[in-house]
Each structure stands twice: as structure tokens, then as C-alpha cells.
Amino acid sequence: MTAMFGGAVSAQEGETITQLKEEIESLKSLSEQSFKLPVDDIQPLQLPGKLKQPRLYFDPQKMERLKQSIQKHGVLEPILVRPSAKGRYEIISGERRWRSCRALEMEDIPAIVRDMSDAIALEAALIAHLLNEEITPVEQTESILNLLSLHLNMPIEEVKANLHRTKNVSASVSNKEGFEEDALRVVTETLKEFGMKLSSFVSNRLPMLNLSPEILDAVREGKLSPTNAVLLNRQPSKMHAELIEDAAGLTKQDCMALVRDLEKERAQKQPSSPSPISDRVFARIKAVRKKKSLLQLEQAQKKLEEIDRLLQEIESLSP
């Protein structure tokens, strides 16, 4: 069993995502070779720098159902962990099961222990979640960026900048170079393993990371699709909370219709912009000139003299 991940770990970067998928799937049938580990000796996956583990949001209702199942039947599938410092372990796959066991105050949990580098651990964690369809598009996008950052030894912001530049060069809209040839190959192959292309990843996935925190949370929680989230993000931030509720579960077409109706309603309520002050003054002077009887009054004459004096002051102003 050690050979399953042993060979891969000894040649970390040679491990392909396809191989990892096969190995993770095969682990599910090896519960008899798992160990009982103390729940308190286990923690979520820890990664260097600003890198994040794939799974950040846990649906409360699903967690409650899992907890009830474990309470009744026990943990049917071992979690996958890697050794950490001070005799502890980090979770690669199975954090929901571990959290449920901890909530039930269980002492131990079945686990399979494998040595993995940060890159392989993140890749394996991401694949495990994708196989079970457990993570949102936002979490997947962030995890892929984390993977690229590890594989390329490059900060995430630099990875994102190079992705944009490479896409623009391909589209002949920029003369700034993106990734070098070897790095581009790594990026292309990584995205391909997850069924993506560089252009679509940059156009459809990266914009999600610029969503407002409120809308980003809604995507994480599965309330909004990424496409609908981008549409709603263009609206005033004070309306986001209401829009999230209105758009929950809508198709892209229905969400677009909702946004159009909202923009139309807002345009109707918005007062028309006032005309320039000079236009208003000249229009009123023109109207007053027609009232000849009014202009003959002594009080009106005094006001006209004041207006004449003000006009002279305006004329004396330097442009």
C-alpha cells in the first residue's frame, strides 16, 4: 500500500493528475488497511504563505445529516491524511467526516496516512473534492491558482497577471509577454486536466475572485452560479443582499431579465439632470422681457440694475 503514493512522492512533480485520480479512487476500497488516529491529533490541511486548502465552506444542513449518519453507522470510509509536525496529521480528504467526529466528541477516526509535498497534497485534496463534487467554482478556481503557484514557484498575484498577459498576447491585443514556454506548458496541462482552457479560465473564472465579499460568499454557499454572480456584482453594492435572495436558483436568462428590469426601474426613478445654470438664467430673462408692464415698475428697474452690475462682473472675469 505504501507504494501507492510512495513512488509518486519520491518524484513529486512527475505525478500526473490522472494518476492521482486513480489512486484516490482506489483508496476508498482499502478501509481495512487504515489506522485509528486520535481526532484531536488531526487538523485541516496547512499550506505555506497565502495558499488555501480547497474546501472553505461547509453546508450546515449537509453537515448535520452526515453527523447523524456517523452517529448511527460510524465512519464508513477512512479519511486521507499526511504527517505533520509534532506528531500531528493534516487532512487531505475527509474534513467533513473529521469535523462531524469532533462535534460528536469521538476519540478516534479511521485514516490512511501518506507522505505528500505541499503541491501533491493540494492537488490530491482538490481532486478528492472534485470527484465528490463537494467544492464550489470559486473554491476550485482558488485551488487551481494555488496549484499553479506551487508548480511555478510564483506568487498567486503574479500567476494571475501572467495569465491575463498570455491570454491577451494570444488574442493579439497586447505586446506584453506572459508565461515562458515551459511555464505555459505547465499551466496548459494543469488546466486541461480539470477540463479547462487558459482563455476560458481567464475570462470566466478569474473575474469571480473580484466579486464583492457578499456575493462571493453567496457563490461559496451555492446560492448563486458564477455567471449570475458576475451580473449582480455590476449593480450598486447596497442592493446586493436583496438581489442575492431574488436571484437564488435563477437561470442565466432569468437573472439577466431581473437585472434589466431593475436597471429600467432605477432609470425611471432617477431625476433628469438639470440644465446648465446659464441656460436657466437666459431662459428666465427671456421670459421676463415679455412682461413689459412688470419691467416698468420702479422695484423691477432696481433689480435690473443689479443684474446689469452682476453681468459686468461676469464679463470682467478672466477665462
PDB file of C-alpha atoms in Angstrom:
ATOM      1  CA  MET A   1       0.000   0.000   0.000  1.00  0.00           C
ATOM      2  CA  THR A   2       2.860   2.375   0.725  1.00  0.00           C
ATOM      3  CA  ALA A   3       3.911   2.086  -2.889  1.00  0.00           C
ATOM      4  CA  MET A   4       0.647   3.615  -3.988  1.00  0.00           C
ATOM      5  CA  PHE A   5       1.749   7.117  -3.053  1.00  0.00           C
ATOM      6  CA  GLY A   6       5.370   6.292  -2.316  1.00  0.00           C
ATOM      7  CA  GLY A   7       6.587   6.317  -5.914  1.00  0.00           C
ATOM      8  CA  ALA A   8       4.631   9.426  -6.660  1.00  0.00           C
ATOM      9  CA  VAL A   9       6.013  11.274  -3.680  1.00  0.00           C
ATOM     10  CA  SER A  10       9.615  10.365  -4.489  1.00  0.00           C
ATOM     11  CA  ALA A  11       9.142  12.049  -7.851  1.00  0.00           C
ATOM     12  CA  GLN A  12       6.699  14.718  -6.749  1.00  0.00           C
ATOM     13  CA  GLU A  13       6.417  16.828  -9.853  1.00  0.00           C
ATOM     14  CA  GLY A  14       6.215  13.795 -12.117  1.00  0.00           C
ATOM     15  CA  GLU A  15       2.869  12.836 -10.608  1.00  0.00           C
ATOM     16  CA  THR A  16       0.027  13.455 -13.043  1.00  0.00           C
ATOM     17  CA  ILE A  17      -3.465  14.448 -12.028  1.00  0.00           C
ATOM     18  CA  THR A  18      -4.837  11.407 -13.841  1.00  0.00           C
ATOM     19  CA  GLN A  19      -2.699   9.105 -11.689  1.00  0.00           C
ATOM     20  CA  LEU A  20      -3.801  10.902  -8.546  1.00  0.00           C
ATOM     21  CA  LYS A  21      -7.440  10.437  -9.510  1.00  0.00           C
ATOM     22  CA  GLU A  22      -6.932   6.708  -9.902  1.00  0.00           C
ATOM     23  CA  GLU A  23      -5.045   6.434  -6.616  1.00  0.00           C
ATOM     24  CA  ILE A  24      -7.607   8.418  -4.633  1.00  0.00           C
ATOM     25  CA  GLU A  25     -10.423   6.294  -6.049  1.00  0.00           C
ATOM     26  CA  SER A  26      -8.556   3.110  -5.104  1.00  0.00           C
ATOM     27  CA  LEU A  27      -8.065   4.318  -1.521  1.00  0.00           C
ATOM     28  CA  LYS A  28     -11.810   4.058  -0.947  1.00  0.00           C
ATOM     29  CA  SER A  29     -11.605   0.269  -1.104  1.00  0.00           C
ATOM     30  CA  LEU A  30      -8.738  -0.001   1.375  1.00  0.00           C
ATOM     31  CA  SER A  31     -10.509   0.718   4.644  1.00  0.00           C
ATOM     32  CA  GLU A  32      -9.114  -2.492   6.142  1.00  0.00           C
ATOM     33  CA  GLN A  33      -5.594  -1.003   5.857  1.00  0.00           C
ATOM     34  CA  SER A  34      -6.458   2.215   7.678  1.00  0.00           C
ATOM     35  CA  PHE A  35      -5.363   3.198  11.187  1.00  0.00           C
ATOM     36  CA  LYS A  36      -7.321   4.618  14.090  1.00  0.00           C
ATOM     37  CA  LEU A  37      -5.973   8.116  14.765  1.00  0.00           C
ATOM     38  CA  PRO A  38      -6.941  10.409  17.668  1.00  0.00           C
ATOM     39  CA  VAL A  39      -9.368  13.068  16.447  1.00  0.00           C
ATOM     40  CA  ASP A  40      -7.513  15.725  18.467  1.00  0.00           C
ATOM     41  CA  ASP A  41      -4.237  14.946  16.664  1.00  0.00           C
ATOM     42  CA  ILE A  42      -5.703  15.897  13.284  1.00  0.00           C
ATOM     43  CA  GLN A  43      -6.080  19.342  11.718  1.00  0.00           C
ATOM     44  CA  PRO A  44      -7.129  20.821   8.340  1.00  0.00           C
ATOM     45  CA  LEU A  45      -4.522  20.967   5.576  1.00  0.00           C
ATOM     46  CA  GLN A  46      -1.875  23.621   6.286  1.00  0.00           C
ATOM     47  CA  LEU A  47      -0.190  25.243   3.289  1.00  0.00           C
ATOM     48  CA  PRO A  48       2.641  27.808   3.063  1.00  0.00           C
ATOM     49  CA  GLY A  49       2.138  31.524   2.562  1.00  0.00           C
ATOM     50  CA  LYS A  50      -1.273  32.680   1.392  1.00  0.00           C
ATOM     51  CA  LEU A  51      -2.219  29.338  -0.128  1.00  0.00           C
ATOM     52  CA  LYS A  52      -5.582  27.928   0.922  1.00  0.00           C
ATOM     53  CA  GLN A  53      -6.978  24.437   1.098  1.00  0.00           C
ATOM     54  CA  PRO A  54      -9.768  23.751  -1.451  1.00  0.00           C
ATOM     55  CA  ARG A  55     -12.656  23.356   0.985  1.00  0.00           C
ATOM     56  CA  LEU A  56     -13.646  26.521   2.864  1.00  0.00           C
ATOM     57  CA  TYR A  57     -17.444  26.319   3.166  1.00  0.00           C
ATOM     58  CA  PHE A  58     -19.377  23.518   4.831  1.00  0.00           C
ATOM     59  CA  ASP A  59     -23.157  23.440   4.326  1.00  0.00           C
ATOM     60  CA  PRO A  60     -24.732  23.267   7.828  1.00  0.00           C
ATOM     61  CA  GLN A  61     -27.634  21.033   6.747  1.00  0.00           C
ATOM     62  CA  LYS A  62     -25.367  18.542   4.973  1.00  0.00           C
ATOM     63  CA  MET A  63     -23.032  18.537   7.957  1.00  0.00           C
ATOM     64  CA  GLU A  64     -25.919  17.742  10.281  1.00  0.00           C
ATOM     65  CA  ARG A  65     -27.049  14.833   8.094  1.00  0.00           C
ATOM     66  CA  LEU A  66     -23.500  13.461   7.969  1.00  0.00           C
ATOM     67  CA  LYS A  67     -23.161  13.765  11.727  1.00  0.00           C
ATOM     68  CA  GLN A  68     -26.378  11.793  12.229  1.00  0.00           C
ATOM     69  CA  SER A  69     -25.165   9.118   9.800  1.00  0.00           C
ATOM     70  CA  ILE A  70     -21.817   8.769  11.582  1.00  0.00           C
ATOM     71  CA  GLN A  71     -23.553   8.628  14.938  1.00  0.00           C
ATOM     72  CA  LYS A  72     -25.686   5.751  13.666  1.00  0.00           C
ATOM     73  CA  HIS A  73     -23.301   3.830  11.396  1.00  0.00           C
ATOM     74  CA  GLY A  74     -19.830   5.106  12.266  1.00  0.00           C
ATOM     75  CA  VAL A  75     -17.236   6.364   9.742  1.00  0.00           C
ATOM     76  CA  LEU A  76     -17.612   4.035   6.758  1.00  0.00           C
ATOM     77  CA  GLU A  77     -14.743   5.470   4.684  1.00  0.00           C
ATOM     78  CA  PRO A  78     -11.350   6.418   6.162  1.00  0.00           C
ATOM     79  CA  ILE A  79     -10.040   9.929   5.769  1.00  0.00           C
ATOM     80  CA  LEU A  80      -6.735  10.597   3.980  1.00  0.00           C
ATOM     81  CA  VAL A  81      -4.064  12.494   5.926  1.00  0.00           C
ATOM     82  CA  ARG A  82      -0.377  13.349   5.744  1.00  0.00           C
ATOM     83  CA  PRO A  83       2.062  13.528   8.677  1.00  0.00           C
ATOM     84  CA  SER A  84       2.630  16.989  10.117  1.00  0.00           C
ATOM     85  CA  ALA A  85       4.872  18.468  12.798  1.00  0.00           C
ATOM     86  CA  LYS A  86       4.860  17.313  16.425  1.00  0.00           C
ATOM     87  CA  GLY A  87       3.143  14.012  15.699  1.00  0.00           C
ATOM     88  CA  ARG A  88       0.035  15.608  14.215  1.00  0.00           C
ATOM     89  CA  TYR A  89      -1.681  14.959  10.876  1.00  0.00           C
ATOM     90  CA  GLU A  90      -3.199  17.180   8.171  1.00  0.00           C
ATOM     91  CA  ILE A  91      -6.351  16.267   6.264  1.00  0.00           C
ATOM     92  CA  ILE A  92      -6.082  15.706   2.519  1.00  0.00           C
ATOM     93  CA  SER A  93      -9.575  14.278   2.084  1.00  0.00           C
ATOM     94  CA  GLY A  94     -12.398  13.819   4.585  1.00  0.00           C
ATOM     95  CA  GLU A  95     -12.576  17.058   6.554  1.00  0.00           C
ATOM     96  CA  ARG A  96     -16.382  16.822   6.795  1.00  0.00           C
ATOM     97  CA  ARG A  97     -16.090  13.394   8.426  1.00  0.00           C
ATOM     98  CA  TRP A  98     -13.415  14.661  10.814  1.00  0.00           C
ATOM     99  CA  ARG A  99     -15.479  17.729  11.782  1.00  0.00           C
ATOM    100  CA  SER A 100     -18.511  15.519  12.405  1.00  0.00           C
ATOM    101  CA  CYS A 101     -16.482  13.164  14.621  1.00  0.00           C
ATOM    102  CA  ARG A 102     -15.144  16.122  16.564  1.00  0.00           C
ATOM    103  CA  ALA A 103     -18.667  17.505  17.016  1.00  0.00           C
ATOM    104  CA  LEU A 104     -19.754  14.079  18.308  1.00  0.00           C
ATOM    105  CA  GLU A 105     -16.760  14.094  20.690  1.00  0.00           C
ATOM    106  CA  MET A 106     -15.451  10.818  19.251  1.00  0.00           C
ATOM    107  CA  GLU A 107     -11.959   9.860  20.355  1.00  0.00           C
ATOM    108  CA  ASP A 108     -10.590   8.463  17.089  1.00  0.00           C
ATOM    109  CA  ILE A 109     -11.283   8.167  13.371  1.00  0.00           C
ATOM    110  CA  PRO A 110     -10.113   5.683  10.697  1.00  0.00           C
ATOM    111  CA  ALA A 111      -7.434   7.226   8.487  1.00  0.00           C
ATOM    112  CA  ILE A 112      -4.931   6.352   5.776  1.00  0.00           C
ATOM    113  CA  VAL A 113      -1.586   8.121   6.218  1.00  0.00           C
ATOM    114  CA  ARG A 114       0.521   9.159   3.216  1.00  0.00           C
ATOM    115  CA  ASP A 115       3.590  11.418   2.918  1.00  0.00           C
ATOM    116  CA  MET A 116       2.940  14.227   0.430  1.00  0.00           C
ATOM    117  CA  SER A 117       4.579  17.516  -0.546  1.00  0.00           C
ATOM    118  CA  ASP A 118       2.511  20.710  -0.437  1.00  0.00           C
ATOM    119  CA  ALA A 119       1.930  20.563  -4.200  1.00  0.00           C
ATOM    120  CA  ILE A 120       0.825  16.924  -4.227  1.00  0.00           C
ATOM    121  CA  ALA A 121      -1.265  17.406  -1.064  1.00  0.00           C
ATOM    122  CA  LEU A 122      -3.118  20.366  -2.554  1.00  0.00           C
ATOM    123  CA  GLU A 123      -3.587  18.570  -5.852  1.00  0.00           C
ATOM    124  CA  ALA A 124      -4.866  15.427  -4.132  1.00  0.00           C
ATOM    125  CA  ALA A 125      -7.221  17.462  -1.915  1.00  0.00           C
ATOM    126  CA  LEU A 126      -8.604  19.315  -4.915  1.00  0.00           C
ATOM    127  CA  ILE A 127      -9.109  16.119  -6.899  1.00  0.00           C
ATOM    128  CA  ALA A 128     -10.775  14.365  -3.967  1.00  0.00           C
ATOM    129  CA  HIS A 129     -13.294  17.184  -3.654  1.00  0.00           C
ATOM    130  CA  LEU A 130     -13.888  17.328  -7.407  1.00  0.00           C
ATOM    131  CA  LEU A 131     -14.542  13.581  -7.539  1.00  0.00           C
ATOM    132  CA  ASN A 132     -17.252  14.055  -4.925  1.00  0.00           C
ATOM    133  CA  GLU A 133     -18.448  17.392  -6.408  1.00  0.00           C
ATOM    134  CA  GLU A 134     -18.003  18.952  -2.985  1.00  0.00           C
ATOM    135  CA  ILE A 135     -16.451  22.331  -3.794  1.00  0.00           C
ATOM    136  CA  THR A 136     -17.833  25.457  -5.419  1.00  0.00           C
ATOM    137  CA  PRO A 137     -16.443  27.021  -8.621  1.00  0.00           C
ATOM    138  CA  VAL A 138     -14.856  29.771  -6.512  1.00  0.00           C
ATOM    139  CA  GLU A 139     -13.040  27.251  -4.332  1.00  0.00           C
ATOM    140  CA  GLN A 140     -11.978  25.311  -7.418  1.00  0.00           C
ATOM    141  CA  THR A 141     -10.632  28.463  -9.081  1.00  0.00           C
ATOM    142  CA  GLU A 142      -8.681  29.483  -5.981  1.00  0.00           C
ATOM    143  CA  SER A 143      -7.281  25.962  -5.641  1.00  0.00           C
ATOM    144  CA  ILE A 144      -6.130  25.840  -9.259  1.00  0.00           C
ATOM    145  CA  LEU A 145      -4.359  29.175  -8.760  1.00  0.00           C
ATOM    146  CA  ASN A 146      -2.743  27.721  -5.641  1.00  0.00           C
ATOM    147  CA  LEU A 147      -1.613  24.700  -7.659  1.00  0.00           C
ATOM    148  CA  LEU A 148      -0.122  26.872 -10.382  1.00  0.00           C
ATOM    149  CA  SER A 149       1.609  28.990  -7.752  1.00  0.00           C
ATOM    150  CA  LEU A 150       3.215  25.885  -6.258  1.00  0.00           C
ATOM    151  CA  HIS A 151       4.146  24.284  -9.585  1.00  0.00           C
ATOM    152  CA  LEU A 152       5.631  27.507 -10.975  1.00  0.00           C
ATOM    153  CA  ASN A 153       7.139  28.733  -7.687  1.00  0.00           C
ATOM    154  CA  MET A 154       5.429  32.051  -8.338  1.00  0.00           C
ATOM    155  CA  PRO A 155       3.207  34.287  -6.128  1.00  0.00           C
ATOM    156  CA  ILE A 156      -0.505  33.973  -6.896  1.00  0.00           C
ATOM    157  CA  GLU A 157      -0.861  37.614  -7.992  1.00  0.00           C
ATOM    158  CA  GLU A 158       1.997  37.125 -10.446  1.00  0.00           C
ATOM    159  CA  VAL A 159       0.335  33.955 -11.762  1.00  0.00           C
ATOM    160  CA  LYS A 160      -2.899  35.882 -12.354  1.00  0.00           C
ATOM    161  CA  ALA A 161      -1.074  38.745 -14.080  1.00  0.00           C
ATOM    162  CA  ASN A 162       0.747  36.326 -16.382  1.00  0.00           C
ATOM    163  CA  LEU A 163      -2.494  34.503 -17.178  1.00  0.00           C
ATOM    164  CA  HIS A 164      -4.055  37.784 -18.319  1.00  0.00           C
ATOM    165  CA  ARG A 165      -0.990  38.776 -20.348  1.00  0.00           C
ATOM    166  CA  THR A 166      -0.753  35.364 -22.015  1.00  0.00           C
ATOM    167  CA  LYS A 167      -4.422  35.460 -22.989  1.00  0.00           C
ATOM    168  CA  ASN A 168      -4.036  38.986 -24.397  1.00  0.00           C
ATOM    169  CA  VAL A 169      -0.961  38.002 -26.415  1.00  0.00           C
ATOM    170  CA  SER A 170      -2.872  35.045 -27.855  1.00  0.00           C
ATOM    171  CA  ALA A 171      -5.678  37.400 -28.807  1.00  0.00           C
ATOM    172  CA  SER A 172      -3.158  39.876 -30.305  1.00  0.00           C
ATOM    173  CA  VAL A 173      -4.330  42.733 -28.084  1.00  0.00           C
ATOM    174  CA  SER A 174      -1.108  43.154 -26.128  1.00  0.00           C
ATOM    175  CA  ASN A 175       2.600  43.146 -26.799  1.00  0.00           C
ATOM    176  CA  LYS A 176       3.455  42.245 -23.192  1.00  0.00           C
ATOM    177  CA  GLU A 177       4.740  38.726 -22.819  1.00  0.00           C
ATOM    178  CA  GLY A 178       3.086  36.258 -20.472  1.00  0.00           C
ATOM    179  CA  PHE A 179       4.468  32.917 -19.333  1.00  0.00           C
ATOM    180  CA  GLU A 180       7.680  31.497 -20.726  1.00  0.00           C
ATOM    181  CA  GLU A 181       7.317  28.361 -22.839  1.00  0.00           C
ATOM    182  CA  ASP A 182       7.970  25.814 -20.067  1.00  0.00           C
ATOM    183  CA  ALA A 183       5.704  27.616 -17.607  1.00  0.00           C
ATOM    184  CA  LEU A 184       2.968  27.932 -20.218  1.00  0.00           C
ATOM    185  CA  ARG A 185       3.135  24.182 -20.790  1.00  0.00           C
ATOM    186  CA  VAL A 186       2.619  23.561 -17.053  1.00  0.00           C
ATOM    187  CA  VAL A 187      -0.340  25.954 -16.990  1.00  0.00           C
ATOM    188  CA  THR A 188      -1.950  24.472 -20.092  1.00  0.00           C
ATOM    189  CA  GLU A 189      -1.565  20.874 -18.916  1.00  0.00           C
ATOM    190  CA  THR A 190      -2.860  21.647 -15.420  1.00  0.00           C
ATOM    191  CA  LEU A 191      -5.964  23.399 -16.733  1.00  0.00           C
ATOM    192  CA  LYS A 192      -6.532  20.635 -19.284  1.00  0.00           C
ATOM    193  CA  GLU A 193      -6.608  18.009 -16.529  1.00  0.00           C
ATOM    194  CA  PHE A 194      -9.530  19.908 -14.995  1.00  0.00           C
ATOM    195  CA  GLY A 195     -11.308  20.292 -18.336  1.00  0.00           C
ATOM    196  CA  MET A 196     -10.422  23.956 -18.831  1.00  0.00           C
ATOM    197  CA  LYS A 197      -8.623  26.157 -21.332  1.00  0.00           C
ATOM    198  CA  LEU A 198      -6.483  29.155 -20.485  1.00  0.00           C
ATOM    199  CA  SER A 199      -8.728  31.624 -22.327  1.00  0.00           C
ATOM    200  CA  SER A 200     -11.946  30.466 -20.650  1.00  0.00           C
ATOM    201  CA  PHE A 201     -10.264  30.241 -17.237  1.00  0.00           C
ATOM    202  CA  VAL A 202      -9.151  33.876 -17.525  1.00  0.00           C
ATOM    203  CA  SER A 203     -12.466  35.105 -18.965  1.00  0.00           C
ATOM    204  CA  ASN A 204     -14.929  33.127 -16.847  1.00  0.00           C
ATOM    205  CA  ARG A 205     -13.176  32.049 -13.667  1.00  0.00           C
ATOM    206  CA  LEU A 206     -10.766  34.805 -12.613  1.00  0.00           C
ATOM    207  CA  PRO A 207     -13.469  37.543 -12.612  1.00  0.00           C
ATOM    208  CA  MET A 208     -15.234  35.635  -9.821  1.00  0.00           C
ATOM    209  CA  LEU A 209     -12.393  36.488  -7.468  1.00  0.00           C
ATOM    210  CA  ASN A 210     -13.183  40.213  -7.902  1.00  0.00           C
ATOM    211  CA  LEU A 211     -16.758  39.849  -6.673  1.00  0.00           C
ATOM    212  CA  SER A 212     -17.900  41.776  -3.611  1.00  0.00           C
ATOM    213  CA  PRO A 213     -17.468  39.779  -0.374  1.00  0.00           C
ATOM    214  CA  GLU A 214     -21.241  39.405  -0.007  1.00  0.00           C
ATOM    215  CA  ILE A 215     -21.719  37.972  -3.496  1.00  0.00           C
ATOM    216  CA  LEU A 216     -18.571  35.856  -3.225  1.00  0.00           C
ATOM    217  CA  ASP A 217     -19.961  34.257  -0.068  1.00  0.00           C
ATOM    218  CA  ALA A 218     -23.235  33.545  -1.897  1.00  0.00           C
ATOM    219  CA  VAL A 219     -21.302  31.686  -4.608  1.00  0.00           C
ATOM    220  CA  ARG A 220     -19.344  29.739  -1.991  1.00  0.00           C
ATOM    221  CA  GLU A 221     -22.602  28.735  -0.321  1.00  0.00           C
ATOM    222  CA  GLY A 222     -24.119  27.625  -3.616  1.00  0.00           C
ATOM    223  CA  LYS A 223     -26.814  30.324  -3.633  1.00  0.00           C
ATOM    224  CA  LEU A 224     -25.579  31.889  -6.882  1.00  0.00           C
ATOM    225  CA  SER A 225     -23.996  30.495 -10.016  1.00  0.00           C
ATOM    226  CA  PRO A 226     -20.730  32.208 -11.041  1.00  0.00           C
ATOM    227  CA  THR A 227     -22.378  33.709 -14.145  1.00  0.00           C
ATOM    228  CA  ASN A 228     -25.271  35.202 -12.190  1.00  0.00           C
ATOM    229  CA  ALA A 229     -22.871  36.448  -9.534  1.00  0.00           C
ATOM    230  CA  VAL A 230     -20.912  38.481 -12.107  1.00  0.00           C
ATOM    231  CA  LEU A 231     -24.185  40.003 -13.381  1.00  0.00           C
ATOM    232  CA  LEU A 232     -25.312  41.019  -9.896  1.00  0.00           C
ATOM    233  CA  ASN A 233     -21.899  42.374  -8.968  1.00  0.00           C
ATOM    234  CA  ARG A 234     -22.372  45.186 -11.513  1.00  0.00           C
ATOM    235  CA  GLN A 235     -25.285  46.562  -9.503  1.00  0.00           C
ATOM    236  CA  PRO A 236     -24.921  49.018  -6.568  1.00  0.00           C
ATOM    237  CA  SER A 237     -23.483  47.262  -3.522  1.00  0.00           C
ATOM    238  CA  LYS A 238     -26.367  48.402  -1.302  1.00  0.00           C
ATOM    239  CA  MET A 239     -28.685  46.226  -3.406  1.00  0.00           C
ATOM    240  CA  HIS A 240     -26.580  43.057  -3.304  1.00  0.00           C
ATOM    241  CA  ALA A 241     -28.289  41.425  -0.309  1.00  0.00           C
ATOM    242  CA  GLU A 242     -31.768  41.766  -1.833  1.00  0.00           C
ATOM    243  CA  LEU A 243     -30.572  40.700  -5.283  1.00  0.00           C
ATOM    244  CA  ILE A 244     -28.900  37.580  -3.917  1.00  0.00           C
ATOM    245  CA  GLU A 245     -32.229  36.443  -2.480  1.00  0.00           C
ATOM    246  CA  ASP A 246     -34.150  37.316  -5.672  1.00  0.00           C
ATOM    247  CA  ALA A 247     -31.652  35.608  -7.987  1.00  0.00           C
ATOM    248  CA  ALA A 248     -31.188  32.405  -5.978  1.00  0.00           C
ATOM    249  CA  GLY A 249     -31.815  29.436  -8.269  1.00  0.00           C
ATOM    250  CA  LEU A 250     -32.484  31.533 -11.389  1.00  0.00           C
ATOM    251  CA  THR A 251     -31.165  30.610 -14.825  1.00  0.00           C
ATOM    252  CA  LYS A 252     -28.777  32.992 -16.566  1.00  0.00           C
ATOM    253  CA  GLN A 253     -31.597  34.272 -18.808  1.00  0.00           C
ATOM    254  CA  ASP A 254     -33.925  34.878 -15.854  1.00  0.00           C
ATOM    255  CA  CYS A 255     -31.172  36.637 -13.942  1.00  0.00           C
ATOM    256  CA  MET A 256     -30.435  38.874 -16.935  1.00  0.00           C
ATOM    257  CA  ALA A 257     -34.149  39.734 -17.126  1.00  0.00           C
ATOM    258  CA  LEU A 258     -34.143  40.547 -13.404  1.00  0.00           C
ATOM    259  CA  VAL A 259     -31.176  42.888 -13.846  1.00  0.00           C
ATOM    260  CA  ARG A 260     -32.749  44.568 -16.914  1.00  0.00           C
ATOM    261  CA  ASP A 261     -35.996  45.210 -15.029  1.00  0.00           C
ATOM    262  CA  LEU A 262     -34.052  46.587 -12.102  1.00  0.00           C
ATOM    263  CA  GLU A 263     -31.996  48.946 -14.275  1.00  0.00           C
ATOM    264  CA  LYS A 264     -35.129  50.115 -16.091  1.00  0.00           C
ATOM    265  CA  GLU A 265     -36.902  50.802 -12.806  1.00  0.00           C
ATOM    266  CA  ARG A 266     -33.886  52.676 -11.469  1.00  0.00           C
ATOM    267  CA  ALA A 267     -33.674  54.802 -14.629  1.00  0.00           C
ATOM    268  CA  GLN A 268     -37.343  55.781 -14.311  1.00  0.00           C
ATOM    269  CA  LYS A 269     -36.890  56.845 -10.701  1.00  0.00           C
ATOM    270  CA  GLN A 270     -33.735  58.830 -11.396  1.00  0.00           C
ATOM    271  CA  PRO A 271     -34.493  62.556 -11.822  1.00  0.00           C
ATOM    272  CA  SER A 272     -33.469  64.087 -15.114  1.00  0.00           C
ATOM    273  CA  SER A 273     -30.222  66.011 -14.905  1.00  0.00           C
ATOM    274  CA  PRO A 274     -30.749  69.765 -14.533  1.00  0.00           C
ATOM    275  CA  SER A 275     -29.853  72.060 -17.412  1.00  0.00           C
ATOM    276  CA  PRO A 276     -26.772  74.294 -17.016  1.00  0.00           C
ATOM    277  CA  ILE A 277     -27.293  77.392 -14.853  1.00  0.00           C
ATOM    278  CA  SER A 278     -26.510  79.720 -17.757  1.00  0.00           C
ATOM    279  CA  ASP A 279     -29.330  78.212 -19.834  1.00  0.00           C
ATOM    280  CA  ARG A 280     -31.772  78.615 -16.968  1.00  0.00           C
ATOM    281  CA  VAL A 281     -30.788  82.266 -16.369  1.00  0.00           C
ATOM    282  CA  PHE A 282     -31.094  83.255 -20.042  1.00  0.00           C
ATOM    283  CA  ALA A 283     -34.426  81.466 -20.311  1.00  0.00           C
ATOM    284  CA  ARG A 284     -35.817  83.386 -17.337  1.00  0.00           C
ATOM    285  CA  ILE A 285     -34.512  86.721 -18.663  1.00  0.00           C
ATOM    286  CA  LYS A 286     -36.222  85.978 -21.964  1.00  0.00           C
ATOM    287  CA  ALA A 287     -39.480  85.243 -20.153  1.00  0.00           C
ATOM    288  CA  VAL A 288     -39.262  88.428 -18.046  1.00  0.00           C
ATOM    289  CA  ARG A 289     -38.656  90.617 -21.129  1.00  0.00           C
ATOM    290  CA  LYS A 290     -42.090  89.659 -22.406  1.00  0.00           C
ATOM    291  CA  LYS A 291     -43.692  91.152 -19.284  1.00  0.00           C
ATOM    292  CA  LYS A 292     -43.302  94.825 -20.246  1.00  0.00           C
ATOM    293  CA  SER A 293     -45.688  96.146 -17.616  1.00  0.00           C
ATOM    294  CA  LEU A 294     -43.656  94.396 -14.937  1.00  0.00           C
ATOM    295  CA  LEU A 295     -40.404  95.919 -16.184  1.00  0.00           C
ATOM    296  CA  GLN A 296     -41.834  99.435 -15.827  1.00  0.00           C
ATOM    297  CA  LEU A 297     -42.150  99.093 -12.061  1.00  0.00           C
ATOM    298  CA  GLU A 298     -39.539 101.034 -10.048  1.00  0.00           C
ATOM    299  CA  GLN A 299     -38.650  97.959  -7.970  1.00  0.00           C
ATOM    300  CA  ALA A 300     -38.130  95.905 -11.148  1.00  0.00           C
ATOM    301  CA  GLN A 301     -35.847  98.622 -12.545  1.00  0.00           C
ATOM    302  CA  LYS A 302     -33.654  98.434  -9.432  1.00  0.00           C
ATOM    303  CA  LYS A 303     -33.392  94.651  -9.777  1.00  0.00           C
ATOM    304  CA  LEU A 304     -32.444  95.010 -13.440  1.00  0.00           C
ATOM    305  CA  GLU A 305     -29.668  97.414 -12.435  1.00  0.00           C
ATOM    306  CA  GLU A 306     -28.378  94.774 -10.005  1.00  0.00           C
ATOM    307  CA  ILE A 307     -28.479  92.177 -12.779  1.00  0.00           C
ATOM    308  CA  ASP A 308     -26.605  94.530 -15.095  1.00  0.00           C
ATOM    309  CA  ARG A 309     -23.934  95.060 -12.438  1.00  0.00           C
ATOM    310  CA  LEU A 310     -23.555  91.285 -11.933  1.00  0.00           C
ATOM    311  CA  LEU A 311     -23.262  90.742 -15.686  1.00  0.00           C
ATOM    312  CA  GLN A 312     -20.473  93.326 -15.824  1.00  0.00           C
ATOM    313  CA  GLU A 313     -18.647  91.434 -13.058  1.00  0.00           C
ATOM    314  CA  ILE A 314     -19.031  88.201 -15.008  1.00  0.00           C
ATOM    315  CA  GLU A 315     -17.686  89.852 -18.159  1.00  0.00           C
ATOM    316  CA  SER A 316     -14.633  91.085 -16.261  1.00  0.00           C
ATOM    317  CA  LEU A 317     -13.696  87.555 -15.139  1.00  0.00           C
ATOM    318  CA  SER A 318     -10.668  86.001 -16.795  1.00  0.00           C
ATOM    319  CA  PRO A 319     -11.427  82.755 -18.674  1.00  0.00           C
TER     320      PRO A 319
END
